[in-house]
Amino acid sequence: MAVAGPTGPALSREEVDRALARLGAEHEAVESSLLALQDHAGRRLLEGAELTGATKSRWAVAEQLITQLWTHFDVYTDVLTTARELRARRRWPTQGELAELTDLLRGSGVTLPGGGTLALSPALAPAARLSERLSLTELVERMNGWYAEALDVVVTADAVWSALPARIDLLAAELQRTRSLAHSVGVRPGEHPSGDDLEQITHELTSLRAEVISDPLAFWYGASPSSAPGGGRPDTARYDRAARALEEVRREIEAVLDVRQDAEQRLMRVRDVLSRADRTLHEARLARVEVLSKIAGSDVPAVSGPPTALYEQLSAAADQRRRAQWHRLSPLLESLEERSEEELLRARESLTAVTAPLAVRAELRGRLDAYKAKVARHGLAEDPFLIERYDDARRRLWSAPCDLMAAEEAVLRYQRAVAETLSPPAGAAAHEPTDRRGES
């Protein structure tokens, strides 16, 4: 029967062998993890960088953690080597040797010097003491905690450095190309809003890159990549805003380039639209005179004069084109194109409003002629009463000035007379003529 010790019953030979095998595998895994951390690109970058902010303070702690991890690992290695040597003395260990192995493998057989953990983060550092004793299990648990904290700093910094600086550099290269293009078309700081925007974006990217390099942990959002893969990501909010701002400026520059390429064609189109608007207004003025002379009692709206302000702006646009002031010509051309179309639409509406009485008269004349043709088709062209009503309506419609209200009443009377003639009252003989002379 196994002898009981401070840690409980002594392990059997088979239990010792299984424990040594498990601890050996665990030792190899810990060593591999520490070596991977030691060779991690993020750790090397952190060691050589001039850090600031949260990254500086957390890396200072992480460096001490890594040092302590190797110290603890050396102690772990020594204890495991001692246990292996003790087990290798004989095939069948004595009870005393089993008790000693049990204390090493299960008890508080690991002695650590004190003072080396005082500078660590309070949550992870044990209380200050000259030395401490703990079990291999406790030792590994402590190392796991320290390793997780150190790895979080290293992996997070590496993730940010892998994502943001390269993207910032690409955006900065695009910014430089846009600045050169903007300069070629006269978009410069102090002379055009887009030039000022380019200066602001340049300052922002320069500042952003410096901050990302010196304090990468400040640009991480969500869970750490080591503890929750996919749970966090680099914070690209400032980069995204700069990219959107540059895209807006780039579109503005492209608009200016389009102006430079087809400014003359666009100016000619504006001139053509304004010319059509002038001709339409001239036609409206002539029509107004005709309406006032031919239509009695009509409320004819006034017709405005030519768009002088637009012609002045068109002259200014032509001057800017001659001087290659493309950045100023771009917004002016866009305004001219929009306002010239509005001017043409206004001229057409004015012509429609002015000629409305003439359109009404033309519709009445057409209706009168249509009913006359209908009467002829029914063989009533010689009906004296219908001839009288037709002549009255025609005289009113073709007189100058024409009273539209009276003319419309005359046309309606003729329509009613035609309808009554074609549809005699019920009960009346078809051959009996109807006396309609008394109708008004």
PDB file of N, CA, C and O in Angstrom, residues 318-344:
ATOM      1  N   ALA A 318     -16.200  82.224 -70.810  1.00  0.00           N
ATOM      2  CA  ALA A 318     -15.311  82.217 -71.980  1.00  0.00           C
ATOM      3  C   ALA A 318     -13.954  82.828 -71.637  1.00  0.00           C
ATOM      4  O   ALA A 318     -12.902  82.351 -72.098  1.00  0.00           O
ATOM      5  N   ASP A 319     -13.960  83.866 -70.809  1.00  0.00           N
ATOM      6  CA  ASP A 319     -12.698  84.485 -70.408  1.00  0.00           C
ATOM      7  C   ASP A 319     -11.876  83.533 -69.540  1.00  0.00           C
ATOM      8  O   ASP A 319     -10.650  83.443 -69.690  1.00  0.00           O
ATOM      9  N   GLN A 320     -12.542  82.799 -68.641  1.00  0.00           N
ATOM     10  CA  GLN A 320     -11.824  81.827 -67.807  1.00  0.00           C
ATOM     11  C   GLN A 320     -11.249  80.699 -68.648  1.00  0.00           C
ATOM     12  O   GLN A 320     -10.168  80.193 -68.354  1.00  0.00           O
ATOM     13  N   ARG A 321     -11.941  80.311 -69.701  1.00  0.00           N
ATOM     14  CA  ARG A 321     -11.390  79.291 -70.581  1.00  0.00           C
ATOM     15  C   ARG A 321     -10.139  79.808 -71.276  1.00  0.00           C
ATOM     16  O   ARG A 321      -9.140  79.085 -71.401  1.00  0.00           O
ATOM     17  N   ARG A 322     -10.168  81.045 -71.746  1.00  0.00           N
ATOM     18  CA  ARG A 322      -8.984  81.592 -72.418  1.00  0.00           C
ATOM     19  C   ARG A 322      -7.795  81.648 -71.467  1.00  0.00           C
ATOM     20  O   ARG A 322      -6.652  81.458 -71.874  1.00  0.00           O
ATOM     21  N   ARG A 323      -8.066  81.881 -70.186  1.00  0.00           N
ATOM     22  CA  ARG A 323      -6.985  82.001 -69.201  1.00  0.00           C
ATOM     23  C   ARG A 323      -6.651  80.656 -68.540  1.00  0.00           C
ATOM     24  O   ARG A 323      -5.843  80.619 -67.613  1.00  0.00           O
ATOM     25  N   ALA A 324      -7.304  79.581 -68.977  1.00  0.00           N
ATOM     26  CA  ALA A 324      -7.065  78.233 -68.433  1.00  0.00           C
ATOM     27  C   ALA A 324      -7.360  78.150 -66.937  1.00  0.00           C
ATOM     28  O   ALA A 324      -6.695  77.417 -66.204  1.00  0.00           O
ATOM     29  N   GLN A 325      -8.363  78.873 -66.493  1.00  0.00           N
ATOM     30  CA  GLN A 325      -8.768  78.817 -65.082  1.00  0.00           C
ATOM     31  C   GLN A 325      -9.850  77.734 -64.936  1.00  0.00           C
ATOM     32  O   GLN A 325     -11.011  77.997 -64.645  1.00  0.00           O
ATOM     33  N   TRP A 326      -9.399  76.478 -65.120  1.00  0.00           N
ATOM     34  CA  TRP A 326     -10.347  75.378 -65.199  1.00  0.00           C
ATOM     35  C   TRP A 326     -11.078  75.148 -63.890  1.00  0.00           C
ATOM     36  O   TRP A 326     -12.262  74.774 -63.892  1.00  0.00           O
ATOM     37  N   HIS A 327     -10.398  75.325 -62.769  1.00  0.00           N
ATOM     38  CA  HIS A 327     -11.036  75.064 -61.476  1.00  0.00           C
ATOM     39  C   HIS A 327     -12.166  76.046 -61.197  1.00  0.00           C
ATOM     40  O   HIS A 327     -13.109  75.738 -60.481  1.00  0.00           O
ATOM     41  N   ARG A 328     -12.077  77.254 -61.747  1.00  0.00           N
ATOM     42  CA  ARG A 328     -13.171  78.216 -61.594  1.00  0.00           C
ATOM     43  C   ARG A 328     -14.237  78.021 -62.671  1.00  0.00           C
ATOM     44  O   ARG A 328     -15.419  78.278 -62.443  1.00  0.00           O
ATOM     45  N   LEU A 329     -13.799  77.590 -63.844  1.00  0.00           N
ATOM     46  CA  LEU A 329     -14.743  77.385 -64.937  1.00  0.00           C
ATOM     47  C   LEU A 329     -15.681  76.219 -64.665  1.00  0.00           C
ATOM     48  O   LEU A 329     -16.845  76.243 -65.079  1.00  0.00           O
ATOM     49  N   SER A 330     -15.197  75.181 -63.955  1.00  0.00           N
ATOM     50  CA  SER A 330     -16.002  73.974 -63.734  1.00  0.00           C
ATOM     51  C   SER A 330     -17.335  74.266 -63.051  1.00  0.00           C
ATOM     52  O   SER A 330     -18.398  73.946 -63.598  1.00  0.00           O
ATOM     53  N   PRO A 331     -17.352  74.900 -61.866  1.00  0.00           N
ATOM     54  CA  PRO A 331     -18.661  75.164 -61.236  1.00  0.00           C
ATOM     55  C   PRO A 331     -19.490  76.168 -62.014  1.00  0.00           C
ATOM     56  O   PRO A 331     -20.718  76.087 -62.033  1.00  0.00           O
ATOM     57  N   LEU A 332     -18.825  77.146 -62.678  1.00  0.00           N
ATOM     58  CA  LEU A 332     -19.573  78.144 -63.441  1.00  0.00           C
ATOM     59  C   LEU A 332     -20.285  77.501 -64.629  1.00  0.00           C
ATOM     60  O   LEU A 332     -21.446  77.824 -64.921  1.00  0.00           O
ATOM     61  N   LEU A 333     -19.606  76.573 -65.316  1.00  0.00           N
ATOM     62  CA  LEU A 333     -20.230  75.897 -66.450  1.00  0.00           C
ATOM     63  C   LEU A 333     -21.425  75.055 -66.007  1.00  0.00           C
ATOM     64  O   LEU A 333     -22.463  75.031 -66.675  1.00  0.00           O
ATOM     65  N   GLU A 334     -21.255  74.358 -64.896  1.00  0.00           N
ATOM     66  CA  GLU A 334     -22.359  73.541 -64.402  1.00  0.00           C
ATOM     67  C   GLU A 334     -23.574  74.415 -64.097  1.00  0.00           C
ATOM     68  O   GLU A 334     -24.707  74.062 -64.423  1.00  0.00           O
ATOM     69  N   SER A 335     -23.339  75.576 -63.492  1.00  0.00           N
ATOM     70  CA  SER A 335     -24.431  76.496 -63.189  1.00  0.00           C
ATOM     71  C   SER A 335     -25.057  77.044 -64.466  1.00  0.00           C
ATOM     72  O   SER A 335     -26.286  77.130 -64.590  1.00  0.00           O
ATOM     73  N   LEU A 336     -24.215  77.385 -65.433  1.00  0.00           N
ATOM     74  CA  LEU A 336     -24.735  77.921 -66.695  1.00  0.00           C
ATOM     75  C   LEU A 336     -25.577  76.890 -67.436  1.00  0.00           C
ATOM     76  O   LEU A 336     -26.628  77.231 -68.005  1.00  0.00           O
ATOM     77  N   GLU A 337     -25.114  75.648 -67.461  1.00  0.00           N
ATOM     78  CA  GLU A 337     -25.876  74.607 -68.151  1.00  0.00           C
ATOM     79  C   GLU A 337     -27.245  74.415 -67.517  1.00  0.00           C
ATOM     80  O   GLU A 337     -28.262  74.286 -68.213  1.00  0.00           O
ATOM     81  N   GLU A 338     -27.286  74.422 -66.206  1.00  0.00           N
ATOM     82  CA  GLU A 338     -28.557  74.234 -65.520  1.00  0.00           C
ATOM     83  C   GLU A 338     -29.481  75.431 -65.720  1.00  0.00           C
ATOM     84  O   GLU A 338     -30.665  75.274 -66.050  1.00  0.00           O
ATOM     85  N   ARG A 339     -28.935  76.634 -65.559  1.00  0.00           N
ATOM     86  CA  ARG A 339     -29.768  77.840 -65.644  1.00  0.00           C
ATOM     87  C   ARG A 339     -30.208  78.125 -67.077  1.00  0.00           C
ATOM     88  O   ARG A 339     -31.289  78.670 -67.301  1.00  0.00           O
ATOM     89  N   SER A 340     -29.374  77.789 -68.067  1.00  0.00           N
ATOM     90  CA  SER A 340     -29.784  78.010 -69.450  1.00  0.00           C
ATOM     91  C   SER A 340     -30.960  77.110 -69.822  1.00  0.00           C
ATOM     92  O   SER A 340     -31.879  77.531 -70.536  1.00  0.00           O
ATOM     93  N   GLU A 341     -30.933  75.858 -69.348  1.00  0.00           N
ATOM     94  CA  GLU A 341     -32.067  74.976 -69.603  1.00  0.00           C
ATOM     95  C   GLU A 341     -33.322  75.504 -68.915  1.00  0.00           C
ATOM     96  O   GLU A 341     -34.427  75.427 -69.474  1.00  0.00           O
ATOM     97  N   GLU A 342     -33.163  76.030 -67.716  1.00  0.00           N
ATOM     98  CA  GLU A 342     -34.306  76.618 -67.019  1.00  0.00           C
ATOM     99  C   GLU A 342     -34.838  77.821 -67.780  1.00  0.00           C
ATOM    100  O   GLU A 342     -36.057  78.046 -67.849  1.00  0.00           O
ATOM    101  N   GLU A 343     -33.933  78.624 -68.353  1.00  0.00           N
ATOM    102  CA  GLU A 343     -34.342  79.797 -69.116  1.00  0.00           C
ATOM    103  C   GLU A 343     -35.118  79.401 -70.370  1.00  0.00           C
ATOM    104  O   GLU A 343     -36.131  80.017 -70.720  1.00  0.00           O
ATOM    105  N   LEU A 344     -34.670  78.326 -71.058  1.00  0.00           N
ATOM    106  CA  LEU A 344     -35.384  77.852 -72.241  1.00  0.00           C
ATOM    107  C   LEU A 344     -36.774  77.346 -71.858  1.00  0.00           C
ATOM    108  O   LEU A 344     -37.761  77.620 -72.564  1.00  0.00           O
TER     109      LEU A 344
END
